């Protein structure tokens, strides 16, 4: 096998890969054996017709596609290693020559890791900010805890108000006909949550238990069910129950129930401390993003589109995994939000580009400043990972391959680069 490398614009490259004719013939034979049972030949039982007879009747190219599929993966992998390129995308394959008795030639167009020319990365000016916690923020936090510790009480002596939770039966009609998914019994709905479309919830305010209410709404033009978009609908609603939240009083007894403190004042002081820590951590992240963003602006690099597309796909998979951990599939999320796969990819692209740019400039800082991960740094990271996966550190260290170890070391070095450029920044 031989490979030729052609550098293209915008951090792209084309590999021209030539596979010997002998290997092509072996792949054609494999393709024949794979498909012979599916091919009918006069005078032969299925699977018994010789390859030469099949090729004579149907043309030699009958097995070309399968033979190419057999050859390409391994040939490309070997060529990618031989090229010495740092490839950052899936290859775009094109067959240039496939003919019996001749070498098999194909091209693989790939994105390669862009070269980065750093501009100014030390002494970046950032705005000076100081974290602080107000009494109002403490009260907001306490009210959140009160909400979480509230209880629902049944209301029988008044009408529905904003914030109530009502239990309803409903039946929806469009053009006088019931529509799919428009009916439910004993459905729990929080008034003011905007769970339902248009002004559905507002039309229940002022109604009483046992009331039959006609609710008129219009489906939005981006509604997930295409046949209902922009349609006027009538919902026949019956109110079965009304409930409201009752919040506990914010006093010493409340503090004892929700914390390890005896008094509300002690609990408030602990909340102030935790909120301050969170704000300081948020300001630290904000400062890091500001500094790295400025370094990106000062740097020069040409990011190939396939690299951005690959990163976007990875971020989509990460998002799907987070949804799955919450018991929701990506398809369900899209149905609920009206999102489409194409729209999601377009919305994620700017974030994907920023993630790539950040990593590239920080790796360039690592190289420029000779930043390394010490063995102590590496061992600590392995211990953290082992704790996360509930494993023994030594066992995890044995399982991690050399490439993964290098990746871990680079990740540590990149974080050190973040710390370096932030410490080298100047507050104004």
CSV table of C-alpha atoms in Angstrom, one decimal:
chain,number,residue,atom,x,y,z
A,1,UNK,CA,0.0,0.0,0.0
A,2,UNK,CA,1.2,3.5,-0.7
A,3,UNK,CA,-0.2,6.9,0.4
A,4,UNK,CA,0.3,10.4,-1.0
A,5,UNK,CA,-0.6,13.5,1.0
A,6,UNK,CA,-1.9,16.7,-0.5
A,7,UNK,CA,-2.4,19.7,1.8
A,8,UNK,CA,-5.6,21.6,1.0
A,9,UNK,CA,-6.9,25.0,2.1
A,10,UNK,CA,-8.4,25.7,5.5
A,11,UNK,CA,-6.7,22.9,7.4
A,12,UNK,CA,-7.9,20.1,5.0
A,13,UNK,CA,-5.8,17.3,3.4
A,14,UNK,CA,-6.4,14.7,0.8
A,15,UNK,CA,-4.8,11.2,1.1
A,16,UNK,CA,-4.5,9.3,-2.1
A,17,UNK,CA,-4.3,5.6,-1.1
A,18,UNK,CA,-3.2,2.8,-3.5
A,19,UNK,CA,-3.9,-0.8,-2.6
A,20,UNK,CA,-2.1,-3.5,-4.6
A,21,UNK,CA,-4.1,-5.4,-7.2
A,22,UNK,CA,-3.5,-8.7,-5.3
A,23,UNK,CA,-5.3,-7.3,-2.2
A,24,UNK,CA,-8.2,-6.1,-4.4
A,25,UNK,CA,-8.5,-9.6,-5.9
A,26,UNK,CA,-8.7,-11.1,-2.4
A,27,UNK,CA,-11.4,-8.6,-1.4
A,28,UNK,CA,-13.3,-9.4,-4.6
A,29,UNK,CA,-13.2,-13.1,-3.7
A,30,UNK,CA,-14.5,-12.3,-0.2
A,31,UNK,CA,-17.3,-10.2,-1.8
A,32,UNK,CA,-18.1,-13.2,-4.0
A,33,UNK,CA,-18.3,-15.6,-1.1
A,34,UNK,CA,-20.5,-13.2,0.8
A,35,UNK,CA,-23.0,-12.7,-2.0
A,36,UNK,CA,-23.0,-16.0,-4.0
A,37,UNK,CA,-25.9,-17.4,-2.1
A,38,UNK,CA,-28.1,-14.4,-3.2
A,39,UNK,CA,-27.3,-14.7,-6.9
A,40,UNK,CA,-29.3,-16.9,-9.2
A,41,UNK,CA,-27.5,-18.4,-12.2
A,42,UNK,CA,-29.1,-20.7,-14.9
A,43,UNK,CA,-27.8,-24.3,-14.5
A,44,UNK,CA,-26.4,-23.8,-11.0
A,45,UNK,CA,-27.9,-24.2,-7.6
A,46,UNK,CA,-27.7,-21.0,-5.5
A,47,UNK,CA,-24.3,-20.5,-4.0
A,48,UNK,CA,-22.6,-22.9,-6.5
A,49,UNK,CA,-22.0,-20.6,-9.5
A,50,UNK,CA,-18.3,-19.9,-10.0
A,51,UNK,CA,-17.2,-16.3,-9.6
A,52,UNK,CA,-16.0,-16.1,-13.2
A,53,UNK,CA,-19.4,-17.1,-14.5
A,54,UNK,CA,-21.2,-14.6,-12.3
A,55,UNK,CA,-18.8,-11.8,-13.4
A,56,UNK,CA,-19.3,-12.8,-17.1
A,57,UNK,CA,-23.1,-12.6,-16.8
A,58,UNK,CA,-23.5,-9.6,-14.6
A,59,UNK,CA,-20.2,-7.7,-15.2
A,60,UNK,CA,-17.0,-7.7,-13.2
A,61,UNK,CA,-18.3,-4.6,-11.3
A,62,UNK,CA,-20.9,-6.7,-9.5
A,63,UNK,CA,-18.6,-7.2,-6.5
A,64,UNK,CA,-16.8,-3.9,-6.7
A,65,UNK,CA,-18.8,-2.1,-4.0
A,66,UNK,CA,-18.5,-4.8,-1.4
A,67,UNK,CA,-14.8,-5.3,-2.2
A,68,UNK,CA,-14.2,-1.5,-1.7
A,69,UNK,CA,-16.1,-1.7,1.6
A,70,UNK,CA,-13.9,-4.5,2.7
A,71,UNK,CA,-10.6,-2.8,1.8
A,72,UNK,CA,-11.3,0.9,2.7
A,73,UNK,CA,-11.4,0.7,6.6
A,74,UNK,CA,-8.1,-1.0,7.2
A,75,UNK,CA,-6.3,0.7,4.3
A,76,UNK,CA,-7.5,4.1,5.5
A,77,UNK,CA,-6.4,3.4,9.1
A,78,UNK,CA,-2.9,2.4,7.9
A,79,UNK,CA,-2.7,5.3,5.6
A,80,UNK,CA,-3.8,7.8,8.3
A,81,UNK,CA,-1.0,6.5,10.6
A,82,UNK,CA,1.6,6.6,7.8
A,83,UNK,CA,0.6,10.1,6.8
A,84,UNK,CA,1.7,11.5,10.2
A,85,UNK,CA,-1.3,13.9,10.1
A,86,UNK,CA,-3.3,14.7,13.2
A,87,UNK,CA,-6.7,14.0,11.7
A,88,UNK,CA,-9.7,15.5,13.5
A,89,UNK,CA,-12.7,14.4,11.4
A,90,UNK,CA,-14.2,11.4,9.7
A,91,UNK,CA,-12.8,10.9,6.2
A,92,UNK,CA,-14.8,11.7,3.0
A,93,UNK,CA,-14.0,8.7,0.8
A,94,UNK,CA,-14.0,8.7,-3.0
A,95,UNK,CA,-13.1,5.7,-5.2
A,96,UNK,CA,-10.7,6.8,-8.0
A,97,UNK,CA,-10.0,3.4,-9.6
A,98,UNK,CA,-11.3,-0.1,-9.1
A,99,UNK,CA,-10.6,-2.6,-11.9
A,100,UNK,CA,-9.7,-6.3,-11.9
A,101,UNK,CA,-5.9,-6.8,-12.2
A,102,UNK,CA,-5.2,-3.1,-11.3
A,103,UNK,CA,-4.4,-1.4,-8.0
A,104,UNK,CA,-7.4,-0.1,-6.0
A,105,UNK,CA,-7.1,3.6,-5.6
A,106,UNK,CA,-9.2,5.8,-3.4
A,107,UNK,CA,-9.0,9.2,-1.8
A,108,UNK,CA,-9.8,10.3,1.8
A,109,UNK,CA,-10.4,14.0,2.4
A,110,UNK,CA,-9.9,14.8,6.0
A,111,UNK,CA,-9.7,17.8,8.4
A,112,UNK,CA,-6.4,18.1,10.2
A,113,UNK,CA,-5.6,19.8,13.4
A,114,UNK,CA,-5.1,23.5,12.6
A,115,UNK,CA,-1.8,25.3,13.3
A,116,UNK,CA,-2.2,28.1,15.8
A,117,UNK,CA,-0.3,31.3,15.7
A,118,UNK,CA,-0.6,32.9,19.2
A,119,UNK,CA,-0.9,36.6,19.6
A,120,UNK,CA,-0.7,38.3,23.0
A,121,UNK,CA,-1.6,35.8,25.7
A,122,UNK,CA,0.1,37.3,28.8
A,123,UNK,CA,-1.1,40.5,30.4
A,124,UNK,CA,-4.6,40.3,29.1
A,125,UNK,CA,-6.7,43.0,30.7
A,126,UNK,CA,-9.9,42.0,32.5
A,127,UNK,CA,-12.5,43.9,34.5
A,128,UNK,CA,-12.0,43.7,38.2
A,129,UNK,CA,-15.1,42.2,40.0
A,130,UNK,CA,-15.8,41.3,43.6
A,131,UNK,CA,-18.3,38.7,44.8
A,132,UNK,CA,-20.8,39.8,47.4
A,133,UNK,CA,-24.1,38.4,48.8
A,134,UNK,CA,-27.1,40.7,49.7
A,135,UNK,CA,-29.8,40.1,52.3
A,136,UNK,CA,-32.3,39.9,49.5
A,137,UNK,CA,-30.4,37.0,47.9
A,138,UNK,CA,-30.4,35.2,51.3
A,139,UNK,CA,-34.2,35.7,51.5
A,140,UNK,CA,-34.6,34.4,47.9
A,141,UNK,CA,-32.6,31.2,48.9
A,142,UNK,CA,-34.7,30.7,52.0
A,143,UNK,CA,-37.9,31.1,50.0
A,144,UNK,CA,-36.7,28.4,47.6
A,145,UNK,CA,-36.1,26.0,50.5
A,146,UNK,CA,-39.5,26.9,51.9
A,147,UNK,CA,-41.0,26.1,48.5
A,148,UNK,CA,-39.2,22.7,48.5
A,149,UNK,CA,-40.6,22.0,51.9
A,150,UNK,CA,-44.1,23.2,51.2
A,151,UNK,CA,-47.2,21.0,51.5
A,152,UNK,CA,-50.3,21.0,49.3
A,153,UNK,CA,-53.6,21.8,51.0
A,154,UNK,CA,-57.0,21.2,49.4
A,155,UNK,CA,-59.1,24.3,48.8
A,156,UNK,CA,-62.9,24.1,48.8
A,157,UNK,CA,-64.1,27.6,49.7
A,158,UNK,CA,-62.8,29.7,46.8
A,159,UNK,CA,-62.2,29.8,43.1
A,160,UNK,CA,-59.0,29.1,41.2
A,161,UNK,CA,-56.2,31.6,41.6
A,162,UNK,CA,-52.9,32.1,39.9
A,163,UNK,CA,-50.3,29.6,41.4
A,164,UNK,CA,-52.9,27.0,42.4
A,165,UNK,CA,-52.6,23.4,41.3
A,166,UNK,CA,-55.9,22.2,39.7
A,167,UNK,CA,-56.9,18.6,38.8
A,168,UNK,CA,-58.9,18.6,35.6
A,169,UNK,CA,-60.5,16.5,33.0
A,170,UNK,CA,-60.3,17.9,29.5
A,171,UNK,CA,-61.3,17.0,25.9
A,172,UNK,CA,-60.0,19.0,22.9
A,173,UNK,CA,-61.8,19.7,19.6
A,174,UNK,CA,-60.6,21.2,16.3
A,175,UNK,CA,-63.3,22.0,13.7
A,176,UNK,CA,-65.7,20.2,15.9
A,177,UNK,CA,-63.7,16.9,15.9
A,178,UNK,CA,-61.7,15.4,18.7
A,179,UNK,CA,-58.0,15.3,18.0
A,180,UNK,CA,-55.4,12.8,19.1
A,181,UNK,CA,-53.7,13.6,22.4
A,182,UNK,CA,-56.3,16.2,23.3
A,183,UNK,CA,-58.0,14.3,26.1
A,184,UNK,CA,-57.0,13.5,29.7
A,185,UNK,CA,-58.6,12.7,33.1
A,186,UNK,CA,-57.4,13.9,36.5
A,187,UNK,CA,-54.6,15.9,34.9
A,188,UNK,CA,-52.6,18.0,37.4
A,189,UNK,CA,-51.9,21.5,36.1
A,190,UNK,CA,-50.2,24.4,37.9
A,191,UNK,CA,-51.9,27.7,36.9
A,192,UNK,CA,-49.3,30.2,35.7
A,193,UNK,CA,-46.7,27.5,34.8
A,194,UNK,CA,-47.5,28.0,31.1
A,195,UNK,CA,-47.4,24.2,30.6
A,196,UNK,CA,-50.4,24.4,28.2
A,197,UNK,CA,-50.5,26.5,25.1
A,198,UNK,CA,-51.7,30.1,24.6
A,199,UNK,CA,-53.9,31.4,27.5
A,200,UNK,CA,-55.4,28.0,28.5
A,201,UNK,CA,-54.5,28.3,32.2
A,202,UNK,CA,-55.6,31.9,32.6
A,203,UNK,CA,-59.1,30.9,31.5
A,204,UNK,CA,-59.5,28.7,34.5
A,205,UNK,CA,-58.8,31.5,37.0
A,206,UNK,CA,-62.0,32.4,38.9
A,207,UNK,CA,-63.7,29.0,38.2
A,208,UNK,CA,-64.8,26.7,41.0
A,209,UNK,CA,-64.7,23.0,41.8
A,210,UNK,CA,-67.2,21.1,39.7
A,211,UNK,CA,-67.4,23.9,37.0
A,212,UNK,CA,-67.5,22.9,33.4
A,213,UNK,CA,-65.4,25.4,31.4
A,214,UNK,CA,-65.1,26.0,27.7
A,215,UNK,CA,-61.5,27.1,27.0
A,216,UNK,CA,-60.7,28.6,23.6
A,217,UNK,CA,-57.1,28.6,22.3
A,218,UNK,CA,-55.0,28.8,19.1
A,219,UNK,CA,-52.2,26.4,18.5
A,220,UNK,CA,-48.9,28.1,17.8
A,221,UNK,CA,-47.3,28.0,14.3
A,222,UNK,CA,-44.4,26.0,15.6
A,223,UNK,CA,-46.5,23.3,17.4
A,224,UNK,CA,-44.9,19.8,17.1
A,225,UNK,CA,-48.1,18.3,15.6
A,226,UNK,CA,-48.1,19.8,12.1
A,227,UNK,CA,-51.8,19.2,11.5
A,228,UNK,CA,-52.7,21.4,14.5
A,229,UNK,CA,-50.4,24.4,13.8
A,230,UNK,CA,-52.4,27.8,13.8
A,231,UNK,CA,-55.6,25.9,14.4
A,232,UNK,CA,-58.3,27.2,16.8
A,233,UNK,CA,-59.3,24.7,19.4
A,234,UNK,CA,-62.0,24.3,22.0
A,235,UNK,CA,-61.3,22.4,25.2
A,236,UNK,CA,-64.1,21.2,27.4
A,237,UNK,CA,-62.7,21.3,30.9
A,238,UNK,CA,-64.0,20.1,34.2
A,239,UNK,CA,-62.4,21.2,37.4
A,240,UNK,CA,-62.2,18.3,39.9
A,241,UNK,CA,-60.0,19.8,42.6
A,242,UNK,CA,-58.1,22.9,43.7
A,243,UNK,CA,-54.9,22.8,45.8
A,244,UNK,CA,-52.4,25.4,46.9
A,245,UNK,CA,-49.0,25.4,48.4
A,246,UNK,CA,-48.6,26.1,52.1
A,247,UNK,CA,-45.1,27.3,52.9
A,248,UNK,CA,-43.5,26.8,56.4
A,249,UNK,CA,-42.7,29.9,58.4
A,250,UNK,CA,-39.0,31.0,58.3
A,251,UNK,CA,-38.1,30.6,61.9
A,252,UNK,CA,-35.8,28.6,64.2
A,253,UNK,CA,-38.0,25.5,63.9
A,254,UNK,CA,-37.7,25.7,60.1
A,255,UNK,CA,-33.9,26.1,60.3
A,256,UNK,CA,-33.7,23.0,62.6
A,257,UNK,CA,-35.8,20.9,60.1
A,258,UNK,CA,-33.8,21.9,56.9
A,259,UNK,CA,-30.3,22.2,58.3
A,260,UNK,CA,-27.9,21.2,61.1
A,261,UNK,CA,-28.3,24.6,62.8
A,262,UNK,CA,-30.4,25.5,65.8
A,263,UNK,CA,-31.4,29.1,64.8
A,264,UNK,CA,-32.5,30.8,61.7
A,265,UNK,CA,-29.6,33.3,62.0
A,266,UNK,CA,-27.0,30.5,62.0
A,267,UNK,CA,-28.7,29.0,59.0
A,268,UNK,CA,-28.7,32.3,57.2
A,269,UNK,CA,-25.0,32.8,57.9
A,270,UNK,CA,-24.2,29.4,56.4
A,271,UNK,CA,-26.3,30.2,53.3
A,272,UNK,CA,-24.4,33.5,52.9
A,273,UNK,CA,-21.1,31.6,53.1
A,274,UNK,CA,-22.2,29.0,50.5
A,275,UNK,CA,-23.6,31.6,48.1
A,276,UNK,CA,-20.4,33.6,48.4
A,277,UNK,CA,-18.4,30.5,47.5
A,278,UNK,CA,-20.6,29.8,44.5
A,279,UNK,CA,-20.4,33.4,43.3
A,280,UNK,CA,-16.6,33.4,43.6
A,281,UNK,CA,-16.4,30.2,41.6
A,282,UNK,CA,-18.7,31.7,39.0
A,283,UNK,CA,-16.5,34.9,38.8
A,284,UNK,CA,-13.4,32.7,38.4
A,285,UNK,CA,-15.0,30.8,35.5
A,286,UNK,CA,-16.1,34.1,34.0
A,287,UNK,CA,-12.6,35.5,34.3
A,288,UNK,CA,-11.2,32.4,32.7
A,289,UNK,CA,-13.6,32.7,29.8
A,290,UNK,CA,-12.8,36.4,29.3
A,291,UNK,CA,-9.1,35.8,29.3
A,292,UNK,CA,-9.3,32.8,26.9
A,293,UNK,CA,-11.7,34.7,24.7
A,294,UNK,CA,-9.2,37.5,24.4
A,295,UNK,CA,-6.4,35.0,23.5
A,296,UNK,CA,-8.6,33.5,20.8
A,297,UNK,CA,-9.2,37.0,19.4
A,298,UNK,CA,-5.5,37.7,19.3
A,299,UNK,CA,-4.6,34.3,17.7
A,300,UNK,CA,-4.7,33.1,14.1
A,301,UNK,CA,-6.1,29.7,13.2
A,302,UNK,CA,-8.1,28.3,10.3
A,303,UNK,CA,-10.8,25.9,11.7
A,304,UNK,CA,-12.0,23.4,9.1
A,305,UNK,CA,-15.8,22.9,8.8
A,306,UNK,CA,-15.7,19.1,9.3
A,307,UNK,CA,-13.9,19.6,12.6
A,308,UNK,CA,-16.7,21.9,13.8
A,309,UNK,CA,-19.3,19.4,12.5
A,310,UNK,CA,-17.6,16.5,14.4
A,311,UNK,CA,-17.5,18.6,17.6
A,312,UNK,CA,-21.2,19.6,17.2
A,313,UNK,CA,-22.2,15.9,16.8
A,314,UNK,CA,-20.2,15.1,20.0
A,315,UNK,CA,-22.0,17.8,21.9
A,316,UNK,CA,-25.3,16.5,20.6
A,317,UNK,CA,-24.4,13.1,22.0
A,318,UNK,CA,-23.4,14.5,25.3
A,319,UNK,CA,-26.7,16.4,25.5
A,320,UNK,CA,-28.6,13.2,24.7
A,321,UNK,CA,-26.8,11.4,27.5
A,322,UNK,CA,-27.7,14.1,30.0
A,323,UNK,CA,-31.3,13.8,28.9
A,324,UNK,CA,-31.2,10.0,29.2
A,325,UNK,CA,-29.9,10.3,32.8
A,326,UNK,CA,-33.1,12.4,33.5
A,327,UNK,CA,-35.3,9.7,31.9
A,328,UNK,CA,-35.9,11.6,28.7
A,329,UNK,CA,-34.9,10.6,25.2
A,330,UNK,CA,-33.6,13.1,22.6
A,331,UNK,CA,-36.6,12.3,20.4
A,332,UNK,CA,-39.0,13.1,23.3
A,333,UNK,CA,-37.2,16.3,24.0
A,334,UNK,CA,-37.6,17.4,20.4
A,335,UNK,CA,-41.3,16.6,20.4
A,336,UNK,CA,-41.8,18.6,23.6
A,337,UNK,CA,-39.8,21.6,22.5
A,338,UNK,CA,-40.5,21.7,18.8
A,339,UNK,CA,-36.8,21.4,18.2
A,340,UNK,CA,-35.5,19.7,15.0
A,341,UNK,CA,-32.2,17.9,14.5
A,342,UNK,CA,-31.0,20.4,12.0
A,343,UNK,CA,-32.0,23.4,14.2
A,344,UNK,CA,-30.2,21.8,17.2
A,345,UNK,CA,-27.0,21.4,15.2
A,346,UNK,CA,-27.1,25.0,14.0
A,347,UNK,CA,-27.6,26.3,17.5
A,348,UNK,CA,-24.7,24.2,18.9
A,349,UNK,CA,-22.3,25.2,16.1
A,350,UNK,CA,-21.1,28.5,17.7
A,351,UNK,CA,-20.5,26.7,21.0
A,352,UNK,CA,-18.6,23.9,19.2
A,353,UNK,CA,-16.4,26.4,17.4
A,354,UNK,CA,-15.6,28.2,20.7
A,355,UNK,CA,-14.8,24.9,22.4
A,356,UNK,CA,-12.4,24.0,19.6
A,357,UNK,CA,-10.8,27.5,19.6
A,358,UNK,CA,-10.3,27.4,23.3
A,359,UNK,CA,-8.6,24.0,23.3
A,360,UNK,CA,-6.3,24.9,20.4
A,361,UNK,CA,-5.1,28.2,21.9
A,362,UNK,CA,-4.6,26.6,25.3
A,363,UNK,CA,-2.6,23.7,23.8
A,364,UNK,CA,-0.5,26.3,22.0
A,365,UNK,CA,0.1,28.0,25.3
A,366,UNK,CA,1.1,24.6,26.8
A,367,UNK,CA,3.7,24.3,24.0
A,368,UNK,CA,4.9,27.9,24.2
A,369,UNK,CA,5.4,27.8,28.0
A,370,UNK,CA,6.6,24.2,28.2
A,371,UNK,CA,3.8,23.3,30.6
A,372,UNK,CA,3.7,19.7,31.7
A,373,UNK,CA,1.7,17.4,33.9
A,374,UNK,CA,3.8,16.0,36.7
A,375,UNK,CA,3.5,12.4,37.8
A,376,UNK,CA,2.0,13.7,41.0
A,377,UNK,CA,-0.6,15.6,38.9
A,378,UNK,CA,-1.3,12.4,36.9
A,379,UNK,CA,-1.7,10.2,40.0
A,380,UNK,CA,-4.1,12.7,41.6
A,381,UNK,CA,-6.2,12.8,38.5
A,382,UNK,CA,-6.3,9.0,38.3
A,383,UNK,CA,-7.4,8.9,42.0
A,384,UNK,CA,-10.2,11.5,41.2
A,385,UNK,CA,-11.4,9.4,38.3
A,386,UNK,CA,-11.3,6.2,40.3
A,387,UNK,CA,-13.4,7.8,43.0
A,388,UNK,CA,-15.9,8.9,40.3
A,389,UNK,CA,-16.1,5.4,38.8
A,390,UNK,CA,-16.1,3.7,42.2
A,391,UNK,CA,-12.9,1.8,41.4
A,392,UNK,CA,-9.5,1.3,42.9
A,393,UNK,CA,-6.9,3.7,41.5
A,394,UNK,CA,-4.3,1.1,40.7
A,395,UNK,CA,-6.8,-1.0,38.8
A,396,UNK,CA,-7.9,2.0,36.8
A,397,UNK,CA,-4.3,2.9,36.1
A,398,UNK,CA,-3.7,-0.5,34.6
A,399,UNK,CA,-6.9,-0.3,32.5
A,400,UNK,CA,-6.0,3.1,30.9
A,401,UNK,CA,-4.1,2.8,27.6
A,402,UNK,CA,-1.1,4.8,26.6
A,403,UNK,CA,-3.1,7.1,24.3
A,404,UNK,CA,-5.6,7.7,27.1
A,405,UNK,CA,-2.8,8.5,29.5
A,406,UNK,CA,-1.3,11.0,27.1
A,407,UNK,CA,-4.8,12.6,26.8
A,408,UNK,CA,-5.1,12.8,30.6
A,409,UNK,CA,-1.7,14.5,30.8
A,410,UNK,CA,-2.6,17.0,28.1
A,411,UNK,CA,-5.9,17.8,29.8
A,412,UNK,CA,-4.0,18.5,33.0
A,413,UNK,CA,-1.5,20.7,31.1
A,414,UNK,CA,-4.4,22.6,29.5
A,415,UNK,CA,-5.9,23.4,32.9
A,416,UNK,CA,-2.5,24.5,34.0
A,417,UNK,CA,-2.4,26.8,31.0
A,418,UNK,CA,-5.7,28.3,32.0
A,419,UNK,CA,-4.4,29.0,35.5
A,420,UNK,CA,-1.2,30.5,33.9
A,421,UNK,CA,-2.9,32.9,31.6
A,422,UNK,CA,-5.4,34.0,34.3
A,423,UNK,CA,-2.6,34.6,36.8
A,424,UNK,CA,-0.7,36.6,34.0
A,425,UNK,CA,-3.8,38.8,33.3
A,426,UNK,CA,-4.1,42.3,34.6
A,427,UNK,CA,-7.3,43.7,36.3
A,428,UNK,CA,-8.4,47.1,35.3
